[in-house]
Coordinates of C-alpha atoms and ligand atoms in Angstrom, one line a residue:
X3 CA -26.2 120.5 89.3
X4 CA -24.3 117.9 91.3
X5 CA -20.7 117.9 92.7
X6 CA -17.8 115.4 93.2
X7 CA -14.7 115.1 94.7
X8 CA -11.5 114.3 92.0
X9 CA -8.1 113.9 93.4
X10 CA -4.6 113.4 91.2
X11 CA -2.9 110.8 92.8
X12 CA 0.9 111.3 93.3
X13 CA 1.5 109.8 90.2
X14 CA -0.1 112.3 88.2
X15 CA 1.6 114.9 89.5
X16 CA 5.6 113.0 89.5
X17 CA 4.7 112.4 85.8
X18 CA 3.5 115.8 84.8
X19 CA 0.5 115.4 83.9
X20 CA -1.9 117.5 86.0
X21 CA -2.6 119.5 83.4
X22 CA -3.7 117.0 81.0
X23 CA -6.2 115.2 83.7
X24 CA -7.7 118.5 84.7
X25 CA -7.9 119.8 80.9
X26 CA -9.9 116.5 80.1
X27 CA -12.7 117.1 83.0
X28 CA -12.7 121.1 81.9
X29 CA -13.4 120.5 78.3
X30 CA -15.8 118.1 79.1
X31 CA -17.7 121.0 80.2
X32 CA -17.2 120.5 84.1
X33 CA -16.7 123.3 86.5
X34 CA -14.0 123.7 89.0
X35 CA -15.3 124.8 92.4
X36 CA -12.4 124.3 94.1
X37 CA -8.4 123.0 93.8
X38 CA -5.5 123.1 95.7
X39 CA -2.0 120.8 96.6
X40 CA -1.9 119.1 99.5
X41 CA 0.7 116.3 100.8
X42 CA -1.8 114.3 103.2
X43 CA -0.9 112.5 106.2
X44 CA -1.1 108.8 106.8
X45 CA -3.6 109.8 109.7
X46 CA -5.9 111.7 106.9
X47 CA -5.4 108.8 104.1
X48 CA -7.3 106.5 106.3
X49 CA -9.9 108.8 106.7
X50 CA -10.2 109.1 102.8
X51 CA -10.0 105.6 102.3
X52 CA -12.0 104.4 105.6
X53 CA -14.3 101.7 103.4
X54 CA -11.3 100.0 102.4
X55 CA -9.5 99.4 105.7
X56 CA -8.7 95.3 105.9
X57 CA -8.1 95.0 102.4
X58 CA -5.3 93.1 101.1
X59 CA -4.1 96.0 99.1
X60 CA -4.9 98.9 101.9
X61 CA -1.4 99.2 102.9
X62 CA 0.0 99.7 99.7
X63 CA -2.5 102.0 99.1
X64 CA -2.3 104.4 101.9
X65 CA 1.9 104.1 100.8
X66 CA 0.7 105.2 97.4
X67 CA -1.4 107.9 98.5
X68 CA 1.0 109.8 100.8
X69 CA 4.1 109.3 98.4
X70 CA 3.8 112.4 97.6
X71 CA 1.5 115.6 97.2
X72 CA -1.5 115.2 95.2
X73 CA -4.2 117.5 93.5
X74 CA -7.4 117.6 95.0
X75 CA -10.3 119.3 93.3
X76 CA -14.3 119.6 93.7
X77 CA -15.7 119.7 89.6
X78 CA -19.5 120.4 89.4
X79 CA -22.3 119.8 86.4
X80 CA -24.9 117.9 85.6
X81 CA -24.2 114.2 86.3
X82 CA -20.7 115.0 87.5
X83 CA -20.3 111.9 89.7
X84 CA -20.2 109.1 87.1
X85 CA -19.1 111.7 84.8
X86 CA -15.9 112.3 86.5
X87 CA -15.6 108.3 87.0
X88 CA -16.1 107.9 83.3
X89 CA -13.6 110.0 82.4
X90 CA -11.2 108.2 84.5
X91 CA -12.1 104.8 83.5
X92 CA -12.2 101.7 85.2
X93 CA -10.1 100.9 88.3
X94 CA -7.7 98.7 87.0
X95 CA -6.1 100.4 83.7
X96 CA -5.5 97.3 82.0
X97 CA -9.4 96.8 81.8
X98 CA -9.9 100.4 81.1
X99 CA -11.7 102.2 77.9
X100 CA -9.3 103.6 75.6
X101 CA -9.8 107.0 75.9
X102 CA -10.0 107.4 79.5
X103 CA -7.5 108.7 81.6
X104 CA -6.4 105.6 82.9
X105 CA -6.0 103.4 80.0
X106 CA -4.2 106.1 78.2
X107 CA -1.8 107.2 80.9
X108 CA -1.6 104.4 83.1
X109 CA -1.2 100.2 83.3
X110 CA -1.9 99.2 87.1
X111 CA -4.3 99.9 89.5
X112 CA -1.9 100.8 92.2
X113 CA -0.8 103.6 90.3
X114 CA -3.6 104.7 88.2
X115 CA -3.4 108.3 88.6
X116 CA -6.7 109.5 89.6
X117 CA -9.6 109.3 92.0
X118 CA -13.1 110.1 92.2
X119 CA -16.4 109.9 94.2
X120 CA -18.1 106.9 93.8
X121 CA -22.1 108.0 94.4
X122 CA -24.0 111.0 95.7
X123 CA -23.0 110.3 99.7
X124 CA -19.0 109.5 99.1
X125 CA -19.1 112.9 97.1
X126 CA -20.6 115.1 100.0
X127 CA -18.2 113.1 102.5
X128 CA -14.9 113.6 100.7
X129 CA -15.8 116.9 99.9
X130 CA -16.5 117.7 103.6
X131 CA -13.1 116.1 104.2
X132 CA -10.4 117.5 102.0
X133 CA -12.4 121.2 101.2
X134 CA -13.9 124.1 104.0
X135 CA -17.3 125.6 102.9
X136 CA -14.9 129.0 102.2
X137 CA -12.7 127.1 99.8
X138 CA -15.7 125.8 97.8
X139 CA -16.1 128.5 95.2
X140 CA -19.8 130.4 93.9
X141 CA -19.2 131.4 90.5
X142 CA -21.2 131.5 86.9
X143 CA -19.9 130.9 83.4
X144 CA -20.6 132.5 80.3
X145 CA -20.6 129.3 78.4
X146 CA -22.8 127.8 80.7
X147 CA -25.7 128.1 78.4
X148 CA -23.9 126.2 75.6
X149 CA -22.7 123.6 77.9
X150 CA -25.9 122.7 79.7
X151 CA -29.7 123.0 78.3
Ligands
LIG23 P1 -11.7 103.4 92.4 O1 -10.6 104.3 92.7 O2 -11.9 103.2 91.0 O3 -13.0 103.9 93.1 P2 -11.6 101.4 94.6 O4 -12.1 100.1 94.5 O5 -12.4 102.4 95.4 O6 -11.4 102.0 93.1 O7 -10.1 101.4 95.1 C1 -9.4 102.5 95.6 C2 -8.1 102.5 95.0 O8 -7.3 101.5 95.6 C3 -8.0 102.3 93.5 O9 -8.1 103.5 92.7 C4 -6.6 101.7 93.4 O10 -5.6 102.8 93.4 C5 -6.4 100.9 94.7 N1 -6.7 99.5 94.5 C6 -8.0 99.0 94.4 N2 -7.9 97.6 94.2 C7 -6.6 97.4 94.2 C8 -5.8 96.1 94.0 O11 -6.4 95.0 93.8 N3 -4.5 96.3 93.9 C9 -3.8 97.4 94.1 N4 -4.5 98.6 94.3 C10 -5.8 98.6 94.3
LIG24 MG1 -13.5 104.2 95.2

């Protein structure tokens, strides 16, 4: 089983729509580990977003990112990395599947509404970043069996 880091940008939370987000990634079949609110600091948003200090829309994107408290949440199952990201859809809404998050919630890519690990290493670092190994939670479902083979 593999795990990634998802967080609900301000956005999602400002427009209500946590619960849809997170309902989408739990009936997919993927486990929640761990979840919580946080409002981070700038100090912590450029640790999150390290790989894209220098670029033109880093600024604005840090802005975006500490406007307000977001949800953060570790979501484990097989394949959950590009899972997670396929859920969301691509990066810039207006180029995004219909039937992602992001094309059906959102229009532009500073404000599209949800993050997620981009490979195996990103995952364990922003997981090691935003969750202690206490707040990471061991726990079996009954469905399991009817979710994976
Ligand atoms: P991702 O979130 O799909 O992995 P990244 O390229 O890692 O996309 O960019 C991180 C975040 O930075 C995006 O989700 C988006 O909010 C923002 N972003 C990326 N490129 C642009 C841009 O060209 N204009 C405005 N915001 C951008
Ligand atoms: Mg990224």
């Amino acid at each position: 089983m593999e795990r990634t880091f998802v967080m609900l940008k301000p956005d999602a939370v400002q427009r209500g729509l946590v619960g849809e987000i997170v309902q989408r990634f739990e009936r997919r079949g993927l486990k929640i580990v761990a979840m919580k609110m946080v409002h981070i600091s700038a100090e912590f948003a450029h640790k999150h977003y390290a790989v894209h200090v220098g670029k033109p829309f880093f600024e604005g994107l840090i802005q975006y990112i500490t406007s307000g408290p977001v949800v953060a949440l570790v979501l484990e199952g097989a394949n959950a990395i590009d899972v997670a990201r396929a859920t969301m859809g691509a990066t810039n809404p207006a180029k995004a599947a219909p039937g992602t998050v992001r094309a059906d919630f959102a229009l532009e890519m500073g404000r599209n509404l949800v993050h997620g690990s981009d490979g195996p290493e990103t995952a364990v670092f922003e997981i090691g970043l935003w969750f202690g190994e206490q707040e990471l939670v061991d726990y079996g479902r009954s469905v399991d069996a009817w979710v994976f083979e």
